[in-house]
Amino acid sequence: MEFEPVIGLEIHVQLDTQTKMFCTCPVEFGAEPNSLVCPVCLGLPGSLPVVNKRAVEYAIRAALALNCKVHTFSVFARKNYFYPDLPKGYQISQYEQPLATDGWMEVNGKKIRIRRLHLEEDAGKSIHEGNKTYIDLNRAGTPLIEIVTEPDIDSPELAREFLETLRNILRYAGVSKADMEKGQLRCDINLSLRPKGTDQLGTKVEIKNVNSFKFVQKAIESEIERQAKILSTGGKIVQETRTFDPSSGLTHPMRTKEEAEDYRYFPDPDLLPLVIKEERIEEVRATMPELPKQRYERFIRDYALSSYDAKVLTDLKELGDFFENALSFYPEDPKLTSNWLLNDFLGQIRDRGLSLEESPVNPEKLSKLIKLIKEGVLSSKLAKEVLAQMFETGEDPEVIVEKRGLKQITDENSLVAIVQEVLNAHPKEYERLKSGETKLMGFFVGQVMKATKGKANPQLVNKILSEVLSQ
Amino acid sequence: MLWQKPVFELLELLKRKEVKPSEVVQAFYERFSQTEEKVRAYITPTYEQALQQAKELEGKNPEDYPLYSIPIAIKDNINVEGYPTTCASKILEGCISPYDATVIERLKKAGAFVVGKTNMDEFAMGSSTEYSAFFPTKNPWDLERVPGGSSGGSAVAVAVLSAPLSLGSDTGGSIRQPASFCGVIGLKPTYGRVSRYGLVAFASSLDQIGPLGRRTKDVALLMEIISGYDPKDSTSAKVEVPKFSEELEREVKGLKIGIPKEFFEFEMEEGVKECFDNFVKFYEGLGFEIEEISLPHSKYAIPTYYIIAPCEASSNLARYDGVRYGYRARAKDINEMYAKTRDEGFGPEVKRRILLGTFALSTGYYEAYYLKAMKVRALIKRDFEEAFKKVDVIACPTSPSTAFKFGERTQDPIKMYLADIFTVSVNLAGLPAISVPIGRVSSLPVGGQLIGRPFDESTLLKLSYLWEEHYKHYQEIPL
Ligand SMILES: [Zn+2]
């Protein structure tokens, strides 16, 4: 029998706020352990939570970017469980009445429904060393949104693509850096199999905390294989929670349904219901930053970029930002700018193992180079050399051109003299050319380039040669 | 003698520089030394530190401080920076507060001194202060009897005048019932009137800090300082705070006082009803209208309260797990550490309520218990709203009995819970209520309770003020 997977995702996203969800401690990665804490996020007796307004705004923005219905009334609830890095013995989350529901996201033309999106706080971190466990509560209280999809995903690739698209949308909305490697985006997978073509639902298995896009796809592939093997031999799937081990590429059981905890959710009496005015929601909608799909369409429409270039410049938000930033200094030729950015510039970045942020060539410097190319000061061959030099020294292209005398010779009079010299130096070839052997044009252009160490403008040389011949 | 003077007189003397701050603190310190061994009201007395602070305050202008050098005793579930906050529990023994509760911040700014942290039932769960993990506090009127609870230490401190004012907390009657048992005034403010930031939570939707004292005007002065919106407490209300101490002297006319008929269907100790009738007659004599009213759902108040409060408590007390602070039991793994820490660290009443609450919130029981209790709570609240359409104030006894003997009710939790039968519905409805001494049954004080509209503490204080001019209960001082 052939099976098809039914996949739903639960994604936790760290909101990019300055301060924590319920106190004013800063949110920072990599600080001295337990240095970013206060009575509230330590859960000291008597402390009380106060909702971070910016986190609420970001959550609304994320919800709108995912086409959700944002509710004017939602309720914070306590999720009760004991864990050493959970200071209060409960996590403040939202349960029966979440901030937003009923959204959708498009991935490669397929619509994937979002069941709900709610606000919550993160726990601290347990650090295991030998037989000791240390607790760092710097992360405790960091604002998160949890996004839950409907089981609309039907392949491991689509799951990965969904996450990549989601990451991009969240980055564009400016609500999260959504870096999976830094734990700013974490994913749980719900997966069941059913006979292909039917609409019955199989027993669901949850795979917890998979921490890269690649691993999400791999975990699903391996879990499909495992379940299919069991089902095709007449076995039964156990409803359970599993973990994915990247080194073996396999999933392993963590706990069964019977061992699952009862979280005893109830409304948090320390917090009033979260009431958001309709106008506020509209205000957030009106100030929504441009989302990836809109940028992609705009790049094609306004800059006449190819669909491929527009996609590359959209998928990597920082690259698109770099592009537009460069255009703001020199808007004459977007296509030329895009070409240089995506080919030679990115080539340099890659060869030197730099990130975009580390690049010594900033958008303004790149735009100056484009200007020199566009105005014919630099040939494309020279421009490549200049760009390499810019990466080497961080200097402006004009400075490099000036210093090294790389300027293209565009002065007609001096070029005419050089052309004449070259013709005189090769009398035989000159005769053959004059008698109609036009393929020798290339030879002479080459000789002029050689004589000028490549600085002559080739079009101009051609023009002068033709003029001399026709005299 | 200084310790017998009301706060409003002490303030005058201090302003005129007829007495020095250290003399005031010293006077109450001496009174503490005379009485404390007998009653044991304090877990941590801090008079020495207060004396030190008094000396520092001596150069300052009294006009800048509304409670200039007034000693105040604080229930040991309110955080005072640098002092232990034990909640009378072994699990918090030795924990030093790293921060001030908002009320403490405000008291310090007003020039008041914390003279000690007072005894209480463990985590404010109890009605007799017998559930303190350390020692019981005794009723100064009869040392064989309980002072009531859970704010027993704070009530006794002002009864014996080791402090002229104290702060307690009231979740189901924990200020009013001990005030009634000890013959002092105790006010539970409207929910949201006083910030809870820094009050160790028992049941967050019911807890409220409030003052205890001997004189209405003193209580009003303290209310002016502690009341008002606090951005650190999301449940605190943005409602203007009146000048309570000035308002209470204003004339009141044409008030209607409601007497809930259901409250008199409960069993009541002999003599309590007579005191209460006398109390009501006094207001009638002033020309106020007395009207019988109905609070039909109030008979469900105790069961409703004993679902909601334990549910919230079971979650609020989860943080005492031995991981970060407080008591930690030795164990071989984390789960055993949790279990042993909580088993050894909590007393019997706290464990009983944690179990109750954990059960009532569990899957399959949540709807039947917690949700249902929340619905009844709404009905109880509506009863009051209906009643307040007809009357301005509701009056009833604070407790159906006077102070009982040690050990009398610890074996029977239900009987203990019934001590709060007239007080819990007020917390469920979030209303303000005051308990004032209204007489005695064989030398033991009896308290009368006045319940007001939301944020109308003013009327309650006015009525208390009128009564105190008639029955000068403050003149009677035990020990
Ligand atoms: Zn904090």
GROMACS .gro file of N, CA, C and O in nm, chain B residues 238-322:
model
  340
  709LYS      N    1  -0.693   5.233   3.795
  709LYS     CA    2  -0.666   5.375   3.775
  709LYS      C    3  -0.786   5.453   3.827
  709LYS      O    4  -0.867   5.502   3.748
  710VAL      N    5  -0.799   5.459   3.958
  710VAL     CA    6  -0.911   5.530   4.019
  710VAL      C    7  -0.852   5.631   4.117
  710VAL      O    8  -0.757   5.599   4.189
  711GLU      N    9  -0.908   5.749   4.119
  711GLU     CA   10  -0.854   5.854   4.204
  711GLU      C   11  -0.863   5.816   4.352
  711GLU      O   12  -0.958   5.750   4.394
  712VAL      N   13  -0.763   5.857   4.429
  712VAL     CA   14  -0.762   5.825   4.572
  712VAL      C   15  -0.807   5.948   4.650
  712VAL      O   16  -0.742   6.053   4.645
  713PRO      N   17  -0.920   5.938   4.722
  713PRO     CA   18  -0.965   6.055   4.798
  713PRO      C   19  -0.879   6.080   4.920
  713PRO      O   20  -0.803   5.993   4.962
  714LYS      N   21  -0.890   6.200   4.976
  714LYS     CA   22  -0.823   6.231   5.103
  714LYS      C   23  -0.910   6.169   5.213
  714LYS      O   24  -0.992   6.236   5.275
  715PHE      N   25  -0.891   6.039   5.235
  715PHE     CA   26  -0.979   5.966   5.328
  715PHE      C   27  -0.987   6.032   5.465
  715PHE      O   28  -1.093   6.043   5.526
  716SER      N   29  -0.869   6.080   5.515
  716SER     CA   30  -0.866   6.131   5.653
  716SER      C   31  -0.944   6.262   5.665
  716SER      O   32  -0.992   6.296   5.773
  717GLU      N   33  -0.958   6.335   5.554
  717GLU     CA   34  -1.039   6.458   5.558
  717GLU      C   35  -1.185   6.427   5.534
  717GLU      O   36  -1.274   6.484   5.595
  718GLU      N   37  -1.210   6.334   5.441
  718GLU     CA   38  -1.348   6.299   5.404
  718GLU      C   39  -1.428   6.246   5.522
  718GLU      O   40  -1.547   6.270   5.532
  719LEU      N   41  -1.359   6.170   5.611
  719LEU     CA   42  -1.438   6.101   5.713
  719LEU      C   43  -1.502   6.196   5.813
  719LEU      O   44  -1.597   6.161   5.881
  720GLU      N   45  -1.452   6.319   5.820
  720GLU     CA   46  -1.512   6.413   5.914
  720GLU      C   47  -1.630   6.486   5.853
  720GLU      O   48  -1.702   6.556   5.922
  721ARG      N   49  -1.648   6.469   5.721
  721ARG     CA   50  -1.763   6.533   5.656
  721ARG      C   51  -1.893   6.469   5.700
  721ARG      O   52  -1.900   6.350   5.725
  722GLU      N   53  -1.997   6.550   5.702
  722GLU     CA   54  -2.127   6.502   5.747
  722GLU      C   55  -2.183   6.399   5.648
  722GLU      O   56  -2.170   6.415   5.527
  723VAL      N   57  -2.245   6.295   5.702
  723VAL     CA   58  -2.316   6.200   5.616
  723VAL      C   59  -2.463   6.203   5.650
  723VAL      O   60  -2.502   6.207   5.767
  724LYS      N   61  -2.544   6.203   5.546
  724LYS     CA   62  -2.689   6.210   5.568
  724LYS      C   63  -2.759   6.112   5.477
  724LYS      O   64  -2.712   6.084   5.367
  725GLY      N   65  -2.872   6.065   5.523
  725GLY     CA   66  -2.962   5.987   5.438
  725GLY      C   67  -2.903   5.859   5.382
  725GLY      O   68  -2.940   5.816   5.273
  726LEU      N   69  -2.811   5.797   5.454
  726LEU     CA   70  -2.756   5.669   5.407
  726LEU      C   71  -2.855   5.556   5.430
  726LEU      O   72  -2.929   5.556   5.527
  727LYS      N   73  -2.851   5.461   5.338
  727LYS     CA   74  -2.932   5.341   5.356
  727LYS      C   75  -2.839   5.223   5.386
  727LYS      O   76  -2.745   5.199   5.311
  728ILE      N   77  -2.870   5.153   5.496
  728ILE     CA   78  -2.787   5.039   5.533
  728ILE      C   79  -2.868   4.911   5.513
  728ILE      O   80  -2.979   4.899   5.564
  729GLY      N   81  -2.811   4.818   5.438
  729GLY     CA   82  -2.881   4.692   5.411
  729GLY      C   83  -2.832   4.581   5.503
  729GLY      O   84  -2.714   4.573   5.535
  730ILE      N   85  -2.927   4.500   5.548
  730ILE     CA   86  -2.892   4.384   5.632
  730ILE      C   87  -2.929   4.259   5.553
  730ILE      O   88  -3.047   4.235   5.526
  731PRO      N   89  -2.829   4.178   5.513
  731PRO     CA   90  -2.860   4.059   5.432
  731PRO      C   91  -2.924   3.949   5.516
  731PRO      O   92  -2.863   3.900   5.611
  732LYS      N   93  -3.047   3.914   5.479
  732LYS     CA   94  -3.121   3.821   5.565
  732LYS      C   95  -3.056   3.683   5.568
  732LYS      O   96  -3.056   3.615   5.670
  733GLU      N   97  -2.994   3.642   5.455
  733GLU     CA   98  -2.936   3.508   5.450
  733GLU      C   99  -2.826   3.487   5.554
  733GLU      O  100  -2.804   3.376   5.601
  734PHE      N  101  -2.756   3.597   5.589
  734PHE     CA  102  -2.644   3.583   5.681
  734PHE      C  103  -2.689   3.540   5.821
  734PHE      O  104  -2.611   3.487   5.899
  735PHE      N  105  -2.816   3.563   5.850
  735PHE     CA  106  -2.862   3.532   5.986
  735PHE      C  107  -2.925   3.394   5.994
  735PHE      O  108  -2.973   3.352   6.098
  736GLU      N  109  -2.920   3.323   5.879
  736GLU     CA  110  -2.965   3.184   5.880
  736GLU      C  111  -2.852   3.093   5.930
  736GLU      O  112  -2.874   2.978   5.963
  737PHE      N  113  -2.728   3.146   5.929
  737PHE     CA  114  -2.615   3.065   5.976
  737PHE      C  115  -2.613   3.063   6.128
  737PHE      O  116  -2.660   3.155   6.194
  738GLU      N  117  -2.551   2.959   6.180
  738GLU     CA  118  -2.536   2.947   6.324
  738GLU      C  119  -2.445   3.058   6.374
  738GLU      O  120  -2.342   3.086   6.313
  739MET      N  121  -2.483   3.121   6.485
  739MET     CA  122  -2.404   3.232   6.537
  739MET      C  123  -2.388   3.218   6.686
  739MET      O  124  -2.480   3.175   6.756
  740GLU      N  125  -2.271   3.255   6.736
  740GLU     CA  126  -2.247   3.246   6.880
  740GLU      C  127  -2.340   3.343   6.954
  740GLU      O  128  -2.366   3.453   6.906
  741GLU      N  129  -2.383   3.298   7.068
  741GLU     CA  130  -2.473   3.381   7.148
  741GLU      C  131  -2.402   3.511   7.186
  741GLU      O  132  -2.285   3.512   7.223
  742GLY      N  133  -2.476   3.619   7.176
  742GLY     CA  134  -2.418   3.748   7.213
  742GLY      C  135  -2.370   3.828   7.093
  742GLY      O  136  -2.375   3.950   7.095
  743VAL      N  137  -2.327   3.759   6.988
  743VAL     CA  138  -2.278   3.829   6.869
  743VAL      C  139  -2.392   3.907   6.804
  743VAL      O  140  -2.379   4.024   6.769
  744LYS      N  141  -2.508   3.841   6.793
  744LYS     CA  142  -2.624   3.904   6.731
  744LYS      C  143  -2.667   4.029   6.809
  744LYS      O  144  -2.699   4.132   6.749
  745GLU      N  145  -2.662   4.021   6.942
  745GLU     CA  146  -2.704   4.135   7.026
  745GLU      C  147  -2.610   4.254   7.002
  745GLU      O  148  -2.656   4.367   6.987
  746CYS      N  149  -2.483   4.228   7.000
  746CYS     CA  150  -2.387   4.335   6.972
  746CYS      C  151  -2.418   4.400   6.837
  746CYS      O  152  -2.416   4.522   6.823
  747PHE      N  153  -2.444   4.313   6.739
  747PHE     CA  154  -2.470   4.364   6.605
  747PHE      C  155  -2.599   4.448   6.601
  747PHE      O  156  -2.600   4.555   6.539
  748ASP      N  157  -2.705   4.399   6.669
  748ASP     CA  158  -2.831   4.475   6.671
  748ASP      C  159  -2.810   4.613   6.731
  748ASP      O  160  -2.863   4.714   6.682
  749ASN      N  161  -2.730   4.617   6.834
  749ASN     CA  162  -2.697   4.742   6.902
  749ASN      C  163  -2.624   4.838   6.807
  749ASN      O  164  -2.651   4.958   6.803
  750PHE      N  165  -2.532   4.780   6.732
  750PHE     CA  166  -2.452   4.853   6.631
  750PHE      C  167  -2.546   4.915   6.527
  750PHE      O  168  -2.536   5.034   6.494
  751VAL      N  169  -2.640   4.837   6.477
  751VAL     CA  170  -2.733   4.885   6.375
  751VAL      C  171  -2.825   4.993   6.432
  751VAL      O  172  -2.854   5.093   6.366
  752LYS      N  173  -2.868   4.970   6.557
  752LYS     CA  174  -2.959   5.066   6.622
  752LYS      C  175  -2.895   5.205   6.631
  752LYS      O  176  -2.960   5.307   6.616
  753PHE      N  177  -2.765   5.204   6.654
  753PHE     CA  178  -2.694   5.332   6.663
  753PHE      C  179  -2.711   5.413   6.534
  753PHE      O  180  -2.742   5.532   6.537
  754TYR      N  181  -2.694   5.347   6.421
  754TYR     CA  182  -2.708   5.418   6.292
  754TYR      C  183  -2.852   5.459   6.267
  754TYR      O  184  -2.879   5.564   6.210
  755GLU      N  185  -2.943   5.373   6.309
  755GLU     CA  186  -3.084   5.405   6.296
  755GLU      C  187  -3.113   5.534   6.372
  755GLU      O  188  -3.183   5.623   6.324
  756GLY      N  189  -3.052   5.543   6.491
  756GLY     CA  190  -3.069   5.660   6.576
  756GLY      C  191  -3.015   5.787   6.510
  756GLY      O  192  -3.061   5.897   6.538
  757LEU      N  193  -2.918   5.770   6.420
  757LEU     CA  194  -2.863   5.887   6.349
  757LEU      C  195  -2.950   5.927   6.231
  757LEU      O  196  -2.920   6.023   6.160
  758GLY      N  197  -3.058   5.848   6.210
  758GLY     CA  198  -3.150   5.881   6.102
  758GLY      C  199  -3.124   5.804   5.975
  758GLY      O  200  -3.183   5.833   5.871
  759PHE      N  201  -3.034   5.706   5.977
  759PHE     CA  202  -3.010   5.624   5.857
  759PHE      C  203  -3.119   5.520   5.845
  759PHE      O  204  -3.172   5.470   5.943
  760GLU      N  205  -3.151   5.490   5.719
  760GLU     CA  206  -3.255   5.391   5.694
  760GLU      C  207  -3.195   5.250   5.698
  760GLU      O  208  -3.090   5.226   5.638
  761ILE      N  209  -3.261   5.160   5.766
  761ILE     CA  210  -3.215   5.022   5.772
  761ILE      C  211  -3.310   4.937   5.689
  761ILE      O  212  -3.431   4.947   5.703
  762GLU      N  213  -3.255   4.856   5.600
  762GLU     CA  214  -3.342   4.779   5.510
  762GLU      C  215  -3.291   4.636   5.498
  762GLU      O  216  -3.170   4.614   5.486
  763GLU      N  217  -3.384   4.543   5.503
  763GLU     CA  218  -3.343   4.404   5.483
  763GLU      C  219  -3.318   4.381   5.334
  763GLU      O  220  -3.396   4.424   5.250
  764ILE      N  221  -3.208   4.315   5.304
  764ILE     CA  222  -3.180   4.285   5.163
  764ILE      C  223  -3.153   4.136   5.148
  764ILE      O  224  -3.141   4.065   5.248
  765SER      N  225  -3.140   4.093   5.023
  765SER     CA  226  -3.115   3.951   4.998
  765SER      C  227  -2.990   3.933   4.914
  765SER      O  228  -2.969   4.003   4.814
  766LEU      N  229  -2.907   3.842   4.957
  766LEU     CA  230  -2.789   3.801   4.878
  766LEU      C  231  -2.804   3.649   4.859
  766LEU      O  232  -2.737   3.571   4.927
  767PRO      N  233  -2.890   3.610   4.766
  767PRO     CA  234  -2.932   3.469   4.759
  767PRO      C  235  -2.819   3.370   4.737
  767PRO      O  236  -2.828   3.256   4.782
  768HIS      N  237  -2.713   3.411   4.667
  768HIS     CA  238  -2.607   3.314   4.638
  768HIS      C  239  -2.497   3.311   4.743
  768HIS      O  240  -2.400   3.237   4.730
  769SER      N  241  -2.512   3.393   4.848
  769SER     CA  242  -2.403   3.401   4.945
  769SER      C  243  -2.383   3.269   5.019
  769SER      O  244  -2.276   3.243   5.072
  770LYS      N  245  -2.486   3.184   5.020
  770LYS     CA  246  -2.468   3.055   5.088
  770LYS      C  247  -2.369   2.966   5.013
  770LYS      O  248  -2.318   2.870   5.069
  771TYR      N  249  -2.341   2.999   4.887
  771TYR     CA  250  -2.242   2.920   4.812
  771TYR      C  251  -2.101   2.981   4.820
  771TYR      O  252  -2.009   2.934   4.756
  772ALA      N  253  -2.089   3.089   4.897
  772ALA     CA  254  -1.961   3.161   4.898
  772ALA      C  255  -1.846   3.074   4.948
  772ALA      O  256  -1.737   3.074   4.889
  773ILE      N  257  -1.869   3.000   5.057
  773ILE     CA  258  -1.759   2.918   5.112
  773ILE      C  259  -1.713   2.811   5.013
  773ILE      O  260  -1.593   2.805   4.980
  774PRO      N  261  -1.803   2.726   4.959
  774PRO     CA  262  -1.755   2.628   4.861
  774PRO      C  263  -1.692   2.694   4.737
  774PRO      O  264  -1.592   2.643   4.685
  775THR      N  265  -1.748   2.805   4.692
  775THR     CA  266  -1.692   2.874   4.576
  775THR      C  267  -1.549   2.921   4.605
  775THR      O  268  -1.456   2.897   4.528
  776TYR      N  269  -1.537   2.984   4.722
  776TYR     CA  270  -1.406   3.034   4.764
  776TYR      C  271  -1.306   2.920   4.776
  776TYR      O  272  -1.191   2.932   4.733
  777TYR      N  273  -1.350   2.808   4.834
  777TYR     CA  274  -1.256   2.698   4.856
  777TYR      C  275  -1.231   2.613   4.731
  777TYR      O  276  -1.166   2.510   4.737
  778ILE      N  277  -1.283   2.657   4.618
  778ILE     CA  278  -1.237   2.604   4.489
  778ILE      C  279  -1.140   2.706   4.427
  778ILE      O  280  -1.027   2.673   4.393
  779ILE      N  281  -1.185   2.830   4.416
  779ILE     CA  282  -1.107   2.931   4.343
  779ILE      C  283  -0.973   2.960   4.412
  779ILE      O  284  -0.867   2.957   4.349
  780ALA      N  285  -0.980   2.984   4.543
  780ALA     CA  286  -0.855   3.019   4.614
  780ALA      C  287  -0.752   2.906   4.605
  780ALA      O  288  -0.637   2.931   4.570
  781PRO      N  289  -0.790   2.780   4.633
  781PRO     CA  290  -0.690   2.674   4.619
  781PRO      C  291  -0.640   2.654   4.475
  781PRO      O  292  -0.522   2.622   4.455
  782CYS      N  293  -0.728   2.671   4.376
  782CYS     CA  294  -0.682   2.659   4.237
  782CYS      C  295  -0.568   2.757   4.210
  782CYS      O  296  -0.462   2.719   4.161
  783GLU      N  297  -0.592   2.883   4.244
  783GLU     CA  298  -0.489   2.985   4.221
  783GLU      C  299  -0.366   2.957   4.306
  783GLU      O  300  -0.252   2.971   4.261
  784ALA      N  301  -0.390   2.914   4.432
  784ALA     CA  302  -0.278   2.887   4.522
  784ALA      C  303  -0.191   2.773   4.469
  784ALA      O  304  -0.068   2.780   4.475
  785SER      N  305  -0.255   2.670   4.415
  785SER     CA  306  -0.177   2.554   4.369
  785SER      C  307  -0.077   2.596   4.263
  785SER      O  308   0.033   2.543   4.255
  786SER      N  309  -0.114   2.695   4.182
  786SER     CA  310  -0.025   2.746   4.079
  786SER      C  311   0.073   2.849   4.136
  786SER      O  312   0.193   2.846   4.108
  787ASN      N  313   0.022   2.939   4.221
  787ASN     CA  314   0.107   3.043   4.280
  787ASN      C  315   0.220   2.984   4.364
  787ASN      O  316   0.328   3.042   4.374
  788LEU      N  317   0.196   2.871   4.427
  788LEU     CA  318   0.296   2.813   4.517
  788LEU      C  319   0.385   2.710   4.448
  788LEU      O  320   0.468   2.646   4.512
  789ALA      N  321   0.368   2.697   4.315
  789ALA     CA  322   0.450   2.601   4.241
  789ALA      C  323   0.597   2.644   4.239
  789ALA      O  324   0.687   2.562   4.226
  790ARG      N  325   0.620   2.776   4.254
  790ARG     CA  326   0.758   2.827   4.243
  790ARG      C  327   0.847   2.785   4.360
  790ARG      O  328   0.969   2.796   4.351
  791TYR      N  329   0.785   2.739   4.469
  791TYR     CA  330   0.865   2.695   4.584
  791TYR      C  331   0.906   2.550   4.561
  791TYR      O  332   0.843   2.457   4.610
  792ASP      N  333   1.010   2.535   4.479
  792ASP     CA  334   1.047   2.401   4.433
  792ASP      C  335   1.188   2.363   4.475
  792ASP      O  336   1.239   2.258   4.438
  793GLY      N  337   1.253   2.450   4.552
  793GLY     CA  338   1.387   2.418   4.601
  793GLY      C  339   1.497   2.445   4.499
  793GLY      O  340   1.613   2.423   4.528
   0.00000   0.00000   0.00000
